[in-house]
PDB file of C-alpha atoms in Angstrom:
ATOM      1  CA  UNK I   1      15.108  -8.053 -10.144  1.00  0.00           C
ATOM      2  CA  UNK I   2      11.720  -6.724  -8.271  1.00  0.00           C
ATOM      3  CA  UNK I   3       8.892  -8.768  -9.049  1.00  0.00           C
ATOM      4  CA  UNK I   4       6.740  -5.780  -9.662  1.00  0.00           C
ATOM      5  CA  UNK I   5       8.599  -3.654 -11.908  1.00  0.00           C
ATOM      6  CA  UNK I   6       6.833   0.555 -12.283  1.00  0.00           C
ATOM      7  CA  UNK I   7       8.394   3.449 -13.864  1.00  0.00           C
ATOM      8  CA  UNK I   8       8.595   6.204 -10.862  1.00  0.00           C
ATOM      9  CA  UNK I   9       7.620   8.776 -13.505  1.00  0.00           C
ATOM     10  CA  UNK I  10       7.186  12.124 -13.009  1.00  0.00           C
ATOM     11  CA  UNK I  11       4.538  11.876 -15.771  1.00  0.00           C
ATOM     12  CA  UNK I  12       3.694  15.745 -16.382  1.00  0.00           C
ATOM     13  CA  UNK I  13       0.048  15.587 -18.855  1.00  0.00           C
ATOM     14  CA  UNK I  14      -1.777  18.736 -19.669  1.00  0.00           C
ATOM     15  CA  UNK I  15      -5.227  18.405 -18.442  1.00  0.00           C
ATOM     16  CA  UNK I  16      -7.503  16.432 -20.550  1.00  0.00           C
ATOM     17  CA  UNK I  17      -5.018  14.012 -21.549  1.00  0.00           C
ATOM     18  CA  UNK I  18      -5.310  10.298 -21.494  1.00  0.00           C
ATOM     19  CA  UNK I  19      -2.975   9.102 -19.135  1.00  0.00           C
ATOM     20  CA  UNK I  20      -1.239   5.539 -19.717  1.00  0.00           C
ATOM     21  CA  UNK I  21       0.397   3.697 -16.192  1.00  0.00           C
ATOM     22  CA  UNK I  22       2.050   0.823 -16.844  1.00  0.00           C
ATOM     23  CA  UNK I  23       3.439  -2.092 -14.505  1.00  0.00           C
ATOM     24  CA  UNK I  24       5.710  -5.719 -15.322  1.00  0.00           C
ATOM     25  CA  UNK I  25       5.626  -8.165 -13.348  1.00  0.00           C
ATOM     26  CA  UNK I  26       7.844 -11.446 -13.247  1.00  0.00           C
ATOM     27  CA  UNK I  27       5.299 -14.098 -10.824  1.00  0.00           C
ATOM     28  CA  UNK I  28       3.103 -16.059 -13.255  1.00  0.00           C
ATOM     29  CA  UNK I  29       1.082 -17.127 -10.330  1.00  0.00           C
ATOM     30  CA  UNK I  30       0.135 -13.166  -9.573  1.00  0.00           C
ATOM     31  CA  UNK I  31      -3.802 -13.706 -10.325  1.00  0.00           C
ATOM     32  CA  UNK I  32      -5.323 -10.441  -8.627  1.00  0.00           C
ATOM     33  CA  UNK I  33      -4.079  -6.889  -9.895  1.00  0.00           C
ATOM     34  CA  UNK I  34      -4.769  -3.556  -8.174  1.00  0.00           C
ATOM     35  CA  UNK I  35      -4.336   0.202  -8.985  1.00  0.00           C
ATOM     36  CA  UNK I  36      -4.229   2.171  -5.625  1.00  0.00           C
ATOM     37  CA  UNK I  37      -4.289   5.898  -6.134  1.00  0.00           C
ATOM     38  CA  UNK I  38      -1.983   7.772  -3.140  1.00  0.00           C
ATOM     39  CA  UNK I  39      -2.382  11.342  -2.475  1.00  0.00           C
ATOM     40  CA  UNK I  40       0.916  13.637  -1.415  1.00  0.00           C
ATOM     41  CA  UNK I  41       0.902  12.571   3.118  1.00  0.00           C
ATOM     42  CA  UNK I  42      -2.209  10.008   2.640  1.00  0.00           C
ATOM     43  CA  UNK I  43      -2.483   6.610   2.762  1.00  0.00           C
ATOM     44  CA  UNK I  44      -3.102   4.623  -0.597  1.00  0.00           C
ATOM     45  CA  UNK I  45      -6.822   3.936  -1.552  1.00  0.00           C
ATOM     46  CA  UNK I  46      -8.202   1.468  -4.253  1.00  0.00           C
ATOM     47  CA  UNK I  47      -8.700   2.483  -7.704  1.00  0.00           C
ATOM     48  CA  UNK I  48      -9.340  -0.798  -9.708  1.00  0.00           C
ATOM     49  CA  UNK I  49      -9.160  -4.437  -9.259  1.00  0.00           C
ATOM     50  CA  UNK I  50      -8.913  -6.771 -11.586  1.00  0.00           C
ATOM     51  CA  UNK I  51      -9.197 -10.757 -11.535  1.00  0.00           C
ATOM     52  CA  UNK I  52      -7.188 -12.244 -14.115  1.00  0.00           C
ATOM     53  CA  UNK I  53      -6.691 -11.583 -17.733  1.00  0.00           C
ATOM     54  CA  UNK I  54      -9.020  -8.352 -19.418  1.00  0.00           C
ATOM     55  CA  UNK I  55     -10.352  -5.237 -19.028  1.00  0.00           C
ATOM     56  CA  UNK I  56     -12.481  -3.247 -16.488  1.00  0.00           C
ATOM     57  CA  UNK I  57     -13.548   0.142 -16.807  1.00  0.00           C
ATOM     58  CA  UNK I  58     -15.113   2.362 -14.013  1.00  0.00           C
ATOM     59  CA  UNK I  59     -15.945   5.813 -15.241  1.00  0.00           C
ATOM     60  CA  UNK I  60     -12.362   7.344 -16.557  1.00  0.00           C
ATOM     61  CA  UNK I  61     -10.400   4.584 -15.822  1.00  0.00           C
ATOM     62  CA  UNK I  62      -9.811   1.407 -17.398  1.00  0.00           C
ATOM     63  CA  UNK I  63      -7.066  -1.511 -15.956  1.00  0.00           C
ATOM     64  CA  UNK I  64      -5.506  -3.772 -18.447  1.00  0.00           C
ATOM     65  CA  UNK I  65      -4.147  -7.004 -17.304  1.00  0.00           C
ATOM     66  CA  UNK I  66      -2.530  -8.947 -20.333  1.00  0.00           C
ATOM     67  CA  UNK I  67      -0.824 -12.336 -18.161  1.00  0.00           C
ATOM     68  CA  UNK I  68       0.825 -13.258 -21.209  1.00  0.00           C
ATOM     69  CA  UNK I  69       3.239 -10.269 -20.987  1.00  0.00           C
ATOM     70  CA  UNK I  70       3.030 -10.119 -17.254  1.00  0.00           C
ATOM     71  CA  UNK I  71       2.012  -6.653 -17.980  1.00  0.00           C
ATOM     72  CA  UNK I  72      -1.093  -4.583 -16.797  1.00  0.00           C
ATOM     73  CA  UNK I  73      -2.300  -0.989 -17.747  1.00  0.00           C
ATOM     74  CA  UNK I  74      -3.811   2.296 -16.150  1.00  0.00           C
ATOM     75  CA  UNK I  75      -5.514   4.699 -18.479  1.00  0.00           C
ATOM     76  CA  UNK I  76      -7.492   7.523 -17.256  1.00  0.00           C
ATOM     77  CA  UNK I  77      -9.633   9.328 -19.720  1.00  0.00           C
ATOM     78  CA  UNK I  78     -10.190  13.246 -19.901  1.00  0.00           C
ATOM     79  CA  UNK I  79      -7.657  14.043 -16.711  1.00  0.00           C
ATOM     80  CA  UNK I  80      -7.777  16.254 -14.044  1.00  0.00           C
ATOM     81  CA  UNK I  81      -5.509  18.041 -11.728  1.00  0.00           C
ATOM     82  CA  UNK I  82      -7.241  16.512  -9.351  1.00  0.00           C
ATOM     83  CA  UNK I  83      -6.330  13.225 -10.673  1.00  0.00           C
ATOM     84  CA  UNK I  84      -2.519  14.406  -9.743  1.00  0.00           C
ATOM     85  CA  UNK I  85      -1.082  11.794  -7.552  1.00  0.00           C
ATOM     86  CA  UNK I  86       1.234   8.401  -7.490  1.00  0.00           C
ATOM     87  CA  UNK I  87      -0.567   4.948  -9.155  1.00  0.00           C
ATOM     88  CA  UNK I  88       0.705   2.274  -7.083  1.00  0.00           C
ATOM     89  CA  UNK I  89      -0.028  -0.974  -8.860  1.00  0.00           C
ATOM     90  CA  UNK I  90      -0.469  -4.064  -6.751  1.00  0.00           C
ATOM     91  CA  UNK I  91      -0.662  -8.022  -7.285  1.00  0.00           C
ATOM     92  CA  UNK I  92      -0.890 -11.032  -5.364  1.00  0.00           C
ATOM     93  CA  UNK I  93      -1.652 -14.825  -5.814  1.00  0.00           C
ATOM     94  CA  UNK I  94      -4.425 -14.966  -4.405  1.00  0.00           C
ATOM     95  CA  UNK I  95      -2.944 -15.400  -0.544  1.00  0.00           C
ATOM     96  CA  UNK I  96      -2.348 -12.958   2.113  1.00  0.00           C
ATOM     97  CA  UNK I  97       0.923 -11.010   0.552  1.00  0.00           C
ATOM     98  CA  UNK I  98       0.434  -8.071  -2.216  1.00  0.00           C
ATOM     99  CA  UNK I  99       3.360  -6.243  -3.834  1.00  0.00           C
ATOM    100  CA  UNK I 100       3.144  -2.996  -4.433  1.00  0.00           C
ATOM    101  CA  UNK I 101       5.144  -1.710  -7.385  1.00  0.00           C
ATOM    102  CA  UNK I 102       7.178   1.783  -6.388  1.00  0.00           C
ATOM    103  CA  UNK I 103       4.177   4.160  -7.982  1.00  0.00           C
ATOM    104  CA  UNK I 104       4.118   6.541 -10.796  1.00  0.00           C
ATOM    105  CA  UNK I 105       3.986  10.118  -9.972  1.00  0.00           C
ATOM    106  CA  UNK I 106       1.396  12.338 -11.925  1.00  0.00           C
ATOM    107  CA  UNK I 107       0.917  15.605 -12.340  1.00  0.00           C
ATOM    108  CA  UNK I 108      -2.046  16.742 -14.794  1.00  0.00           C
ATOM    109  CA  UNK I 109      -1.693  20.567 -15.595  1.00  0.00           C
ATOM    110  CA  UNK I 110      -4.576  23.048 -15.678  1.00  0.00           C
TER     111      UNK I 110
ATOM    112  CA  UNK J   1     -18.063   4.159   8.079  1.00  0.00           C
ATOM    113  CA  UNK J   2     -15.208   5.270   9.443  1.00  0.00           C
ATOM    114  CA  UNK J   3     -11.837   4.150   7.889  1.00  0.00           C
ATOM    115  CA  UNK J   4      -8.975   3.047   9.226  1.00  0.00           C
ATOM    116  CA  UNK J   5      -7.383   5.587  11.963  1.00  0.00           C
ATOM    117  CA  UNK J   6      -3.491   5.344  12.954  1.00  0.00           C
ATOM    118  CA  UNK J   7      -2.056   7.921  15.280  1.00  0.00           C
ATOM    119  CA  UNK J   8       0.505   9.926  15.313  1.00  0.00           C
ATOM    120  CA  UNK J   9       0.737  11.319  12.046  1.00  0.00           C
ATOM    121  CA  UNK J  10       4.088  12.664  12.738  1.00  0.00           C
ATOM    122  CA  UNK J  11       6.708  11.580  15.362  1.00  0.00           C
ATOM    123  CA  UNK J  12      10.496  13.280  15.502  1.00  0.00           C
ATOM    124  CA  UNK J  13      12.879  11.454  17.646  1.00  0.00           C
ATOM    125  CA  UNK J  14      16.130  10.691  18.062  1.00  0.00           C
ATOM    126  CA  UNK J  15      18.314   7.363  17.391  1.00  0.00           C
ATOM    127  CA  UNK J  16      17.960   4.854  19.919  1.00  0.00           C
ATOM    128  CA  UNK J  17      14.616   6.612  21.339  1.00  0.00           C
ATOM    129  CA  UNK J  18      11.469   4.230  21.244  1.00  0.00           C
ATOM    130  CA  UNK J  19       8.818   4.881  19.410  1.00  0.00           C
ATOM    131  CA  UNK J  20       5.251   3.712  18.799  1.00  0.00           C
ATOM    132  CA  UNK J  21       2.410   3.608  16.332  1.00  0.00           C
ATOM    133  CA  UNK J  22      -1.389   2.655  17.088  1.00  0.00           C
ATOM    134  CA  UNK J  23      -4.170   1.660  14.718  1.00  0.00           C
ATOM    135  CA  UNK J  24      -7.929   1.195  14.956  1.00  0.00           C
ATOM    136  CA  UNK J  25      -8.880  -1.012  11.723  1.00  0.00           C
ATOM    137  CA  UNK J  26     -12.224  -0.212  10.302  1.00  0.00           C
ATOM    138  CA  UNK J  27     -15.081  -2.318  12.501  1.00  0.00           C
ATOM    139  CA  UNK J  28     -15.143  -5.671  11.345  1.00  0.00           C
ATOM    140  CA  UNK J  29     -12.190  -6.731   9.506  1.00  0.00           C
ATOM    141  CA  UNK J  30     -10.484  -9.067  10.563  1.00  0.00           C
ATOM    142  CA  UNK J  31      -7.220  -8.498   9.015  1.00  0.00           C
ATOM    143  CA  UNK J  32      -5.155  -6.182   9.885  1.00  0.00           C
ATOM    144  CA  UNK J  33      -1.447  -5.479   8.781  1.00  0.00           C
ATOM    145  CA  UNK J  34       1.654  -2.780   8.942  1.00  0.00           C
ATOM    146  CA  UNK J  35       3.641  -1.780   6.137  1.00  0.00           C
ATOM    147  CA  UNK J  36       6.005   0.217   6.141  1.00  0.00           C
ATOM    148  CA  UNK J  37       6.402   2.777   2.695  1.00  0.00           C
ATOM    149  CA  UNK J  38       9.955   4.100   2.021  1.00  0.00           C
ATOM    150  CA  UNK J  39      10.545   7.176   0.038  1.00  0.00           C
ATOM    151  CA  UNK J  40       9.654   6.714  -3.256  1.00  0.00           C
ATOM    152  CA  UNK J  41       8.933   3.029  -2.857  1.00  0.00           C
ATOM    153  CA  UNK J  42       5.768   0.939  -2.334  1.00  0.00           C
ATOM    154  CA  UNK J  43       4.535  -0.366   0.742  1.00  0.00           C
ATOM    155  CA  UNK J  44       6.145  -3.402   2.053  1.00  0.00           C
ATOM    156  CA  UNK J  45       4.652  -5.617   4.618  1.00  0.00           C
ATOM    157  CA  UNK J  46       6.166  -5.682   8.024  1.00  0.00           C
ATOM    158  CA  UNK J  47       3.366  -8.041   9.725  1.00  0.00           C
ATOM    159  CA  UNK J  48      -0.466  -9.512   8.893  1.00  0.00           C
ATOM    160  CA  UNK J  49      -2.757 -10.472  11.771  1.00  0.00           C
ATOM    161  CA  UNK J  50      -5.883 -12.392  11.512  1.00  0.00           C
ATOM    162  CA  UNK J  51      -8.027 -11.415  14.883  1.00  0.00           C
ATOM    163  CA  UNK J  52      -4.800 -11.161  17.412  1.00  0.00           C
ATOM    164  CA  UNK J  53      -3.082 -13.894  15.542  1.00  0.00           C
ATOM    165  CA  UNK J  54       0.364 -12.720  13.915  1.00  0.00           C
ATOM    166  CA  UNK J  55       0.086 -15.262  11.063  1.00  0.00           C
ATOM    167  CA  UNK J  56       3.104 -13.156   8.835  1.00  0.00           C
ATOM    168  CA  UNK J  57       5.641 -11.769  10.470  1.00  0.00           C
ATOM    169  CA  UNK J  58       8.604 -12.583   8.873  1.00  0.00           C
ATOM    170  CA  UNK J  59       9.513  -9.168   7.489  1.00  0.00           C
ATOM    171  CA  UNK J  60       9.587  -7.779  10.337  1.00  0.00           C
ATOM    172  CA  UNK J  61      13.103  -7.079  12.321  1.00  0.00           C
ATOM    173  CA  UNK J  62      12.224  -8.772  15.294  1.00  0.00           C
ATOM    174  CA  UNK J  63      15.544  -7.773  16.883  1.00  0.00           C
ATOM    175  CA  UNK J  64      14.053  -4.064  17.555  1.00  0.00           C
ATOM    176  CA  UNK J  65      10.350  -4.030  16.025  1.00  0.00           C
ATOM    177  CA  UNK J  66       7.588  -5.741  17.971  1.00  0.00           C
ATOM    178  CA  UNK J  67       3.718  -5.722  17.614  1.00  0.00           C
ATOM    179  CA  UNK J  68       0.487  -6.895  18.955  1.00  0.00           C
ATOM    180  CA  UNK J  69      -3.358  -6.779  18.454  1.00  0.00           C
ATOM    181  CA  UNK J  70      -4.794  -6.802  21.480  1.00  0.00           C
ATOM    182  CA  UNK J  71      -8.486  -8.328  21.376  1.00  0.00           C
ATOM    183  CA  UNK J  72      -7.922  -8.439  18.101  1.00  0.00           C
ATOM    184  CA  UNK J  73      -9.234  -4.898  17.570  1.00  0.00           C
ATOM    185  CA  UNK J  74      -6.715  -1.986  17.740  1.00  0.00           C
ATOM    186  CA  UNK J  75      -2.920  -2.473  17.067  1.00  0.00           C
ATOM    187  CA  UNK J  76       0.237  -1.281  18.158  1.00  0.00           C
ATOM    188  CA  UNK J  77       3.976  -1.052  16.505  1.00  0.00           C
ATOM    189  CA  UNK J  78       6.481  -0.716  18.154  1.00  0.00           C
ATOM    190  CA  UNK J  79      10.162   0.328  17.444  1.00  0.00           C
ATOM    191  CA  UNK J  80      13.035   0.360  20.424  1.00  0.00           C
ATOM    192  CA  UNK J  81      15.655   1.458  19.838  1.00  0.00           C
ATOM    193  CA  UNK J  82      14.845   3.440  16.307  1.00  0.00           C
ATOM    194  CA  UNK J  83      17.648   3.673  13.942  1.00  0.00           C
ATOM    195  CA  UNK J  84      18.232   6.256  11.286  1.00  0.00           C
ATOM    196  CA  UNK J  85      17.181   4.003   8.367  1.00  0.00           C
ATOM    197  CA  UNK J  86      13.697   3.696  10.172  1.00  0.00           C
ATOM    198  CA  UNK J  87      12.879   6.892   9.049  1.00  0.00           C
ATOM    199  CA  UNK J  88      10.037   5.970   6.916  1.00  0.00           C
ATOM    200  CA  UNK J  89       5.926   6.031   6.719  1.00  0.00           C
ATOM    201  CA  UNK J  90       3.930   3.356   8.829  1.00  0.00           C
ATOM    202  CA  UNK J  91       1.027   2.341   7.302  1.00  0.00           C
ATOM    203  CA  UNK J  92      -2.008   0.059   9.086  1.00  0.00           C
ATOM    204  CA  UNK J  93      -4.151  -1.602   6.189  1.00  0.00           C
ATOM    205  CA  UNK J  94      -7.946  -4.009   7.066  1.00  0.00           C
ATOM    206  CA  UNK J  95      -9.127  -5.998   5.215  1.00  0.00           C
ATOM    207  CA  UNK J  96     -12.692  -8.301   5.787  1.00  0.00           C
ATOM    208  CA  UNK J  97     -11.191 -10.966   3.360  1.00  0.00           C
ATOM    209  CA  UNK J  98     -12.203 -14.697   3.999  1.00  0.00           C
ATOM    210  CA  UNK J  99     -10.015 -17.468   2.668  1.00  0.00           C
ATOM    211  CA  UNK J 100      -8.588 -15.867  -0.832  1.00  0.00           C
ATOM    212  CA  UNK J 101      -6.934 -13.019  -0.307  1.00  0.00           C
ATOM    213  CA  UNK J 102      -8.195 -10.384  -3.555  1.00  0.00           C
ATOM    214  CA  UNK J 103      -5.556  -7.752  -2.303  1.00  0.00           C
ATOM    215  CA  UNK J 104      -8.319  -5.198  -1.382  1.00  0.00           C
ATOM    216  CA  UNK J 105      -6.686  -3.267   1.276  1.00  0.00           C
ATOM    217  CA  UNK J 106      -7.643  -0.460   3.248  1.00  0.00           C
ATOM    218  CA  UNK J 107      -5.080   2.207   4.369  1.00  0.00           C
ATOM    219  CA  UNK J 108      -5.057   4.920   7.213  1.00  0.00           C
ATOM    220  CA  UNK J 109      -3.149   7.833   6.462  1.00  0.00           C
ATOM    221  CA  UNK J 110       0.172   6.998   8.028  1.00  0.00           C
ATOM    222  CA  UNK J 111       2.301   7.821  10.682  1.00  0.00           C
ATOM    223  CA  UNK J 112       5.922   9.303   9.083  1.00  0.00           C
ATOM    224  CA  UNK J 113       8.785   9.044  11.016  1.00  0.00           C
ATOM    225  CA  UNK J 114      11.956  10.959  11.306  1.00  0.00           C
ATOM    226  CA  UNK J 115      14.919   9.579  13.123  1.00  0.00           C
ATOM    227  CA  UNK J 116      17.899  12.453  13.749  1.00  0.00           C
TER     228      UNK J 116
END
């Protein structure tokens, strides 16, 4: 079993949509939580990061991070093709080694 | 600012050719690492420096892949002899964390590699 569990999609949304990215997770130590955003032949850059338990939103998007589920959350409000890409979600303990998760492609249709 | 800068962006070679990657990490961090990002997979670290320090390296296949920071500035991965299942992207990540690590990584673009 991975310790950072993502569903590889594709996720196909009509533009407009709220979009829903999920990720599991099996390390109860994980205390930091990422969403990287990773355009088709770029490099990942960061979305979102989250400390802990809660919520934090930043324009359209929101991260979820519920620890008692091991389970954290991507929405993004009122999408955009431009928000087309793969959500990589990303955790660590709080030392020097993140796991990714495998990413969730999306593709938001004009 | 400028961001993190890896070169090439593509390289073609054959099997048991070597190969290597270079990175300039944004000015400033002290951190640097390699992953390497498999089709349809997440990155997955190969090595973390701090300054020219290799302080992780034990994903990395040490039986063909080597590295080193050099001043600890710029980077270089290196791959001799490349097998097929090297084919993959290699990505260079900073970071300016002190002490806790909050996973805020920066990312060049990549260099993707074909082995034939």
């Amino acid at each position: 079993q991975k310790e950072v569990e993502q569903d590889p999609g594709p996720l196909s949304v009509p533009e407009g949509a709220i979009v829903s990215l999920n990720c599991t997770y099996s390390n109860s130590a994980f205390q930091y939580f990422m969403w990287y955003r990773q355009y088709s032949r770029k490099g990942p850059e960061l979305l979102m990061y989250t400390y802990s338990s809660g919520n934090k939103e930043d324009g359209r998007f929101t991260a979820q991070v519920d620890k008692s589920s091991k389970y954290i959350s991507l929405f993004i409000r009122d999408s955009q093709p431009s928000d087309s890409a793969t959500y990589l979600c990303a955790m660590n303990t709080g030392g020097f080694k993140t796991i990714f998760g495998a990413g969730t492609r999306l593709f938001v249709k004009a | 600012e400028a961001g993190v800068v890896q070169s090439p962006r593509y390289k073609i070679i054959e099997k048991k050719q070597p190969v290597a990657f270079w990175c300039n990490p944004i000015s400033g961090h002290n951190t640097l690492y390699w992953y390497r990002q498999n089709l349809g997979q997440g990155p997955e670290l190969l090595i973390r420096y701090e300054n020219e320090e290799a302080v992780d390296d034990s994903q990395l296949p040490k039986d063909r892949f080597s590295a080193e920071r050099l001043k600890g500035v710029d980077s270089t991965l290196k791959i001799q002899p490349a097998e097929l299942g090297d084919s993959a992207v290699y990505l260079c990540a900073s970071s300016s964390s002190v002490g806790r690590n909050t996973g805020e990584l920066f990312f060049g673009e990549g260099s993707r590699l074909t082995v034939l």
